[in-house]
Short mmCIF file of C-alpha atoms and ligand atoms in Angstrom, two decimals:
data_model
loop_
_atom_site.label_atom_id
_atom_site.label_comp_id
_atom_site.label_asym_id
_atom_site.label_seq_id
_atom_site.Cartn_x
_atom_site.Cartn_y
_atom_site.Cartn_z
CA UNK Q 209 3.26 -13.41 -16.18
CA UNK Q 210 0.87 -11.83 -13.43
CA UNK Q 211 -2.62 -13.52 -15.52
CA UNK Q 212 -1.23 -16.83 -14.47
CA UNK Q 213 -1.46 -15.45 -10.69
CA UNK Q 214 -5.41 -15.23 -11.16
CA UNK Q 215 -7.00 -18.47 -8.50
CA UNK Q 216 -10.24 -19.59 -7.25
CA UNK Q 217 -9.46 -18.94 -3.74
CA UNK Q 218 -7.10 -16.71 -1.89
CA UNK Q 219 -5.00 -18.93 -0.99
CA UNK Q 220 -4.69 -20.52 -4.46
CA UNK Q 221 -3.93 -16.87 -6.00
CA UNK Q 222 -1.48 -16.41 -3.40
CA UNK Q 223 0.45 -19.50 -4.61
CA UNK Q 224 0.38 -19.36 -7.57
CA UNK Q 225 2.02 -16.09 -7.01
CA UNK Q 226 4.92 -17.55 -4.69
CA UNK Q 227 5.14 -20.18 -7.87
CA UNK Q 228 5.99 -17.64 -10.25
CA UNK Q 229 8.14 -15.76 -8.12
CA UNK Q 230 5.66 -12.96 -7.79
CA UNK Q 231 6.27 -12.99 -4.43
CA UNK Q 232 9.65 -14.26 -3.59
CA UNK Q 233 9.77 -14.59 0.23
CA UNK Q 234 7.57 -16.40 2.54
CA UNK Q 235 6.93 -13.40 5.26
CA UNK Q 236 4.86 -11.80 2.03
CA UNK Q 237 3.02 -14.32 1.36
CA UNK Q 238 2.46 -15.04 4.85
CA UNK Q 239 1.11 -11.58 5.17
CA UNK Q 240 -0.80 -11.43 2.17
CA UNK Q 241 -2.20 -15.07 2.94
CA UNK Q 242 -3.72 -13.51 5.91
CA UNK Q 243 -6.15 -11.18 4.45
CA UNK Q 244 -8.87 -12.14 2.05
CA UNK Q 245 -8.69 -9.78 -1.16
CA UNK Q 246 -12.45 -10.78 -1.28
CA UNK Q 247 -13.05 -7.91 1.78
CA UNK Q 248 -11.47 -4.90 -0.33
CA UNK Q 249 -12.99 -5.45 -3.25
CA UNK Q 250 -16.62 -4.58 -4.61
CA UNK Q 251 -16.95 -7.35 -7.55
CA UNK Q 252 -16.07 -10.09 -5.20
CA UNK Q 253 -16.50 -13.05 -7.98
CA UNK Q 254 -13.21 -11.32 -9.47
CA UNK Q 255 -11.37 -10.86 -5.76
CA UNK Q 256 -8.97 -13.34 -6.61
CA UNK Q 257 -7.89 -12.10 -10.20
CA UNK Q 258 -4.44 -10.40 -10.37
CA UNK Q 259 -5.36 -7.22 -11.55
CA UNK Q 260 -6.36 -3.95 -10.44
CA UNK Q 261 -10.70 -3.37 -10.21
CA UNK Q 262 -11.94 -0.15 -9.47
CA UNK Q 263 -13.46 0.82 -6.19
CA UNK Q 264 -14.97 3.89 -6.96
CA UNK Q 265 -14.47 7.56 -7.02
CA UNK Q 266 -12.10 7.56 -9.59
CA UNK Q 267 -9.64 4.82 -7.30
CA UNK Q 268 -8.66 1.11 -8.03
CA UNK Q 269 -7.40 -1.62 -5.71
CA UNK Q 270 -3.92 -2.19 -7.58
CA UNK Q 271 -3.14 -5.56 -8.60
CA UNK Q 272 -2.09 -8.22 -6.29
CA UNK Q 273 1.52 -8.65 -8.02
CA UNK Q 274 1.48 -4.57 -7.27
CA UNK Q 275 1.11 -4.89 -3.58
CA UNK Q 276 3.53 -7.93 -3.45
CA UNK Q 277 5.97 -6.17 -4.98
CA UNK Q 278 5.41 -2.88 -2.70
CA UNK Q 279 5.44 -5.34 0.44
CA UNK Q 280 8.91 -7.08 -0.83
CA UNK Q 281 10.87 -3.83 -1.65
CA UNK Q 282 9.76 -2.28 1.88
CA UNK Q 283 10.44 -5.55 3.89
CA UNK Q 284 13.63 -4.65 5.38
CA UNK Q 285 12.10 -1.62 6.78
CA UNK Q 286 8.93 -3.77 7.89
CA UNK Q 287 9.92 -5.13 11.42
CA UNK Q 288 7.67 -5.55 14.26
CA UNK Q 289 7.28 -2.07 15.73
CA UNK Q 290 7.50 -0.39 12.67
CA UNK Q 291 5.87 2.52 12.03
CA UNK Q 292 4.23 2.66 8.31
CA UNK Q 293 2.49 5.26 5.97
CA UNK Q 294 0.52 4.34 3.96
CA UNK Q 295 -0.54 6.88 1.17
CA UNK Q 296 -3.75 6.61 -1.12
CA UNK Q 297 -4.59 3.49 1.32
CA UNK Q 298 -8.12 3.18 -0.95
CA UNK Q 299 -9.65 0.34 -0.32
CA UNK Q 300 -7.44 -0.43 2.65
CA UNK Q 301 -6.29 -3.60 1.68
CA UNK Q 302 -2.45 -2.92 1.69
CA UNK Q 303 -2.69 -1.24 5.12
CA UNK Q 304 -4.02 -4.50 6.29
CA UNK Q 305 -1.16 -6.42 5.29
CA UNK Q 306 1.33 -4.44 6.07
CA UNK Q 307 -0.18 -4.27 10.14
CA UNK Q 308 0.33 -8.35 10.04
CA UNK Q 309 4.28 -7.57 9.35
CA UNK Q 310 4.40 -4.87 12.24
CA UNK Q 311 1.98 -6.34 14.62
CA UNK Q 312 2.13 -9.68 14.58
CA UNK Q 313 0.20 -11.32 17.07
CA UNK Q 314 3.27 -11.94 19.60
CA UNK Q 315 5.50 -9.39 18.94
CA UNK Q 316 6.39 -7.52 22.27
CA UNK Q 317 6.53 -4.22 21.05
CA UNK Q 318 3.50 -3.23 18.40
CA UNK Q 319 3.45 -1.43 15.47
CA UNK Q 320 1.34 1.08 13.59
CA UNK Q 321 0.04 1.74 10.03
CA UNK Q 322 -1.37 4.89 9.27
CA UNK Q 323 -3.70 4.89 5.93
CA UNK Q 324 -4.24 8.20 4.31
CA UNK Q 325 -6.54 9.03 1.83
CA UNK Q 326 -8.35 11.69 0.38
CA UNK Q 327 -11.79 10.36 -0.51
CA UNK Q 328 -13.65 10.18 2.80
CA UNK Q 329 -16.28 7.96 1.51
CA UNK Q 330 -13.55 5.44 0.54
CA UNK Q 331 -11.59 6.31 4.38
CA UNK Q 332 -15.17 5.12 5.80
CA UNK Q 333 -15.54 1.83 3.40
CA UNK Q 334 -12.05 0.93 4.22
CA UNK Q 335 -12.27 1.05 7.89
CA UNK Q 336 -16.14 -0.89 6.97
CA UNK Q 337 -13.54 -3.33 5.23
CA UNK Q 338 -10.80 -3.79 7.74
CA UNK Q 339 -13.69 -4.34 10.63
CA UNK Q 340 -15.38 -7.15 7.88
CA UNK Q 341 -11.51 -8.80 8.08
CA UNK Q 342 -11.55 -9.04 11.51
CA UNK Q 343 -9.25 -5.93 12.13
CA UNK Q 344 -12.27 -4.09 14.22
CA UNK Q 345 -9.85 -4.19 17.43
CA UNK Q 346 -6.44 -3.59 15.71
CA UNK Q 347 -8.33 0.01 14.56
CA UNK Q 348 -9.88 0.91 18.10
CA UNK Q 349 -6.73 -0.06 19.61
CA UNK Q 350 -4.68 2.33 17.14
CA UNK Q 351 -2.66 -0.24 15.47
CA UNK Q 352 -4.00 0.75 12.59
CA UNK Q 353 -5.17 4.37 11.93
CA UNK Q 354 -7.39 5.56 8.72
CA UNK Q 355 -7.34 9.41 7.89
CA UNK Q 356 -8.93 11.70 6.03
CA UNK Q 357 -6.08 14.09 4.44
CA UNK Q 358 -4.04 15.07 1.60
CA UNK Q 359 -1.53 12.10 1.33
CA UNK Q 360 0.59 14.61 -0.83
CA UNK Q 361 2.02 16.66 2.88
CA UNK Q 362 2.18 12.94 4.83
CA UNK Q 363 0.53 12.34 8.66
CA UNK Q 364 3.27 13.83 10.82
CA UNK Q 365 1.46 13.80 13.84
CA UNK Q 366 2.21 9.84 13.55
CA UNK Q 367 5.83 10.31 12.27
CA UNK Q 368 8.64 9.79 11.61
CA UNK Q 369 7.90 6.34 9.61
CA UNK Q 370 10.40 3.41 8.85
CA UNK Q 371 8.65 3.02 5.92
CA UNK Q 372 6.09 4.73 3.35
CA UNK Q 373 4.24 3.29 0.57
CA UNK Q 374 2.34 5.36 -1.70
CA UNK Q 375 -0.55 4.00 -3.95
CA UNK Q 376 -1.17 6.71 -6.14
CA UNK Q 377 1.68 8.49 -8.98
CA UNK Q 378 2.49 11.90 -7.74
CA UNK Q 379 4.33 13.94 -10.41
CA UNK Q 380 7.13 15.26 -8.47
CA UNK Q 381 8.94 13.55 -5.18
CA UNK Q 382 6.65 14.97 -2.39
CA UNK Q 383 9.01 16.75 0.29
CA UNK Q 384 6.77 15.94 3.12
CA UNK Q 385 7.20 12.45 2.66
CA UNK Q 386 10.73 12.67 2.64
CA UNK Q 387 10.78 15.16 6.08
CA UNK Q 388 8.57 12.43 7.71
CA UNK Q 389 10.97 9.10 6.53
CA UNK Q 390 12.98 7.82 9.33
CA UNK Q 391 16.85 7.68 8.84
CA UNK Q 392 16.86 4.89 8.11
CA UNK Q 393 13.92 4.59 6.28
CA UNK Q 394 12.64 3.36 2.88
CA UNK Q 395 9.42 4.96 0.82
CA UNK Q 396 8.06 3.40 -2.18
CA UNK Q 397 6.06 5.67 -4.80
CA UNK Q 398 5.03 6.10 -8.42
CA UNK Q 399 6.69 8.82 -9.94
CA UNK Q 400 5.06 10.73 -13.09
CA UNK Q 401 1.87 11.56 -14.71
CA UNK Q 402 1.67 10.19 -18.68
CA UNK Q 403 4.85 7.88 -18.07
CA UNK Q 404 5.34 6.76 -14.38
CA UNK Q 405 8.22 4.63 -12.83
CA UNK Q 406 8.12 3.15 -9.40
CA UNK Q 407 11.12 4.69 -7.46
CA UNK Q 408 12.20 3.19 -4.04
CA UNK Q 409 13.62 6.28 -1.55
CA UNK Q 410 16.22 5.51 0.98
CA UNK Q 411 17.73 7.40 3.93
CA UNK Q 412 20.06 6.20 5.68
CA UNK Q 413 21.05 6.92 9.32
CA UNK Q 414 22.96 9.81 8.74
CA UNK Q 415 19.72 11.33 6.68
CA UNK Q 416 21.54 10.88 3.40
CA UNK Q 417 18.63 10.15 0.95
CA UNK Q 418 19.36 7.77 -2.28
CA UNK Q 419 16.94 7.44 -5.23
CA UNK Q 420 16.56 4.34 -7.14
CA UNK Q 421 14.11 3.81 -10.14
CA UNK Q 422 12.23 0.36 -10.77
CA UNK Q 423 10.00 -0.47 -13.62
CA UNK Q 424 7.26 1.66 -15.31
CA UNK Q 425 3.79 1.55 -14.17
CA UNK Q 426 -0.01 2.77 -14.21
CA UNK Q 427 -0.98 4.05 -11.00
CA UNK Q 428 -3.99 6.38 -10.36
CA UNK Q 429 -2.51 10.07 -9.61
CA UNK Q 430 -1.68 11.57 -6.61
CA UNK Q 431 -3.44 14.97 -6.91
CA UNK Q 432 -6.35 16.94 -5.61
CA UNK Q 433 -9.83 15.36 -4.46
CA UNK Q 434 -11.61 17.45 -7.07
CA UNK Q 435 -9.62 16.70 -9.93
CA UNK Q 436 -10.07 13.00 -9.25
CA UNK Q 437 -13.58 13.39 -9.07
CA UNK Q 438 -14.42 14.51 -12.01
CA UNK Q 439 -11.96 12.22 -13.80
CA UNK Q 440 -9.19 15.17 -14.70
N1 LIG H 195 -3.44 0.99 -2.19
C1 LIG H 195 -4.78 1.32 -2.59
C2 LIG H 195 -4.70 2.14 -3.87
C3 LIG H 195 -5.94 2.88 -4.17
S1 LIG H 195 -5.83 3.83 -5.69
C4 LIG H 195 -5.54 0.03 -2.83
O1 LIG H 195 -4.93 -0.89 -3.37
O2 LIG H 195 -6.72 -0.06 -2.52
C5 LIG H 195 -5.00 5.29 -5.15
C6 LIG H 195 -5.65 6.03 -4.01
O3 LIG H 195 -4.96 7.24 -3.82
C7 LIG H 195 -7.12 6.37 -4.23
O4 LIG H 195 -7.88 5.79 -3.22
C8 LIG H 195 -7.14 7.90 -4.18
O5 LIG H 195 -8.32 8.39 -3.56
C9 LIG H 195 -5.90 8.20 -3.37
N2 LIG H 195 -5.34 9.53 -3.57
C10 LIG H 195 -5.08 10.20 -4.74
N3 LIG H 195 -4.57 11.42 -4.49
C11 LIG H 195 -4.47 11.53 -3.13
C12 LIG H 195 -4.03 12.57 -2.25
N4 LIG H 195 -3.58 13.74 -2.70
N5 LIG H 195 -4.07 12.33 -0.92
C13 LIG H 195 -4.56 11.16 -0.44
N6 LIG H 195 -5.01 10.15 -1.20
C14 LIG H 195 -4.96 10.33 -2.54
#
């Protein structure tokens, strides 16, 4: 039960996570044991609670057992030099972790995570947050990129990716996203608007794309800046 997950400390919420099989291998929790939930967050005396806590214009950070299981279902897809989306990238947490799984600190050849999101203010805090974590240099040296764009038609100047997540529930599969998926290539998104599923998109190397549903969720939607602004 993700309420058990809740600690004192990061590190403490991250294993008690890894205890409940939350997070089931230790390249996620190394990842996610690398950056403090305490930067991405604006009630920081609840940083450490698994649940979601909202960040403003209409957006939430999603819970930590969320982005673990994100993380986990896009792992095979998350080698060093892979190149990520990552959609609705709000408070800019997930990008963070998923730059520690494609640039680690040795690899030879570096990756790149591209955030997208909609909400400039929130592009501007998350790069504010990723600089407070110590990520200033991996975002002037490109290894990590924040945009300001409609997540719904992808980033394919930075394409194709081995791997998109998506952090918002879009009501239909977006095409884009599926154009700008490597083959192979894995994409995890939230699919509906009252009742959502996560759904895990593969294509494989001859472009062949297989769909595959997961467990229902709440996600905020995937839709147009002024609709989420005034709460529609
Ligand atoms: N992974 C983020 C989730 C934030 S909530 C985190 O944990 O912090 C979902 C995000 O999707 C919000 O920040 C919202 O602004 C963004 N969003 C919604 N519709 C969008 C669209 N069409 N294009 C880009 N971003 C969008």
């Amino acid at each position: 039960m993700a309420w058990r997950c809740t600690g004192k400390t990061n590190v403490e919420l991250i294993n008690n996570m890894s205890n409940h099989n939350i997070i089931s291998t230790e390249i996620a929790a190394a990842a996610m044991g690398k950056v403090d939930r305490a930067n991405f967050v604006i009630r920081t005396s609840e940083a450490y609670e698994d649940s979601p806590q909202s960040i403003g214009h209409g957006a939430t950070i999603s819970a930590p057992h969320m982005h673990a299981f994100a993380v986990e279902r896009l792992l095979p897809f998350l080698h060093p030099g892979a190149r990520v989306l990552d959609v609705g990238s709000g408070s800019g947490y997930l990008t963070a972790v998923l730059h520690h799984l494609v640039s680690p600190p040795s690899g030879q050849s570096q990756g790149k995570v591209v955030g997208i999101d909609h909400i400039p203010e929130l592009v501007d805090w998350s790069r504010s947050n990723l600089a407070k974590e110590g990520l200033g240099a991996a975002l002037e040296e490109g290894k990590i990129e924040m945009v300001v764009g409609d997540g719904r038609q992808g980033y394919a100047a930075d394409g194709p990716y081995d791997a998109i997540h998506v952090g918002a529930a879009s009501p239909t599969l977006p095409q884009p996203l599926i154009d700008q998926l490597k083959a192979p290539g894995k994409m995890f998104i939230p699919i509906g608007t009252y009742s959502q599923a996560v759904w895990e998109i593969e294509k494989d190397v001859n472009g062949k794309v297989k769909k595959k549903e997961y467990m229902g969720v709440l996600y905020v939607p995937l839709t147009d800046a002024e609709k989420q602004k005034s709460g529609h």
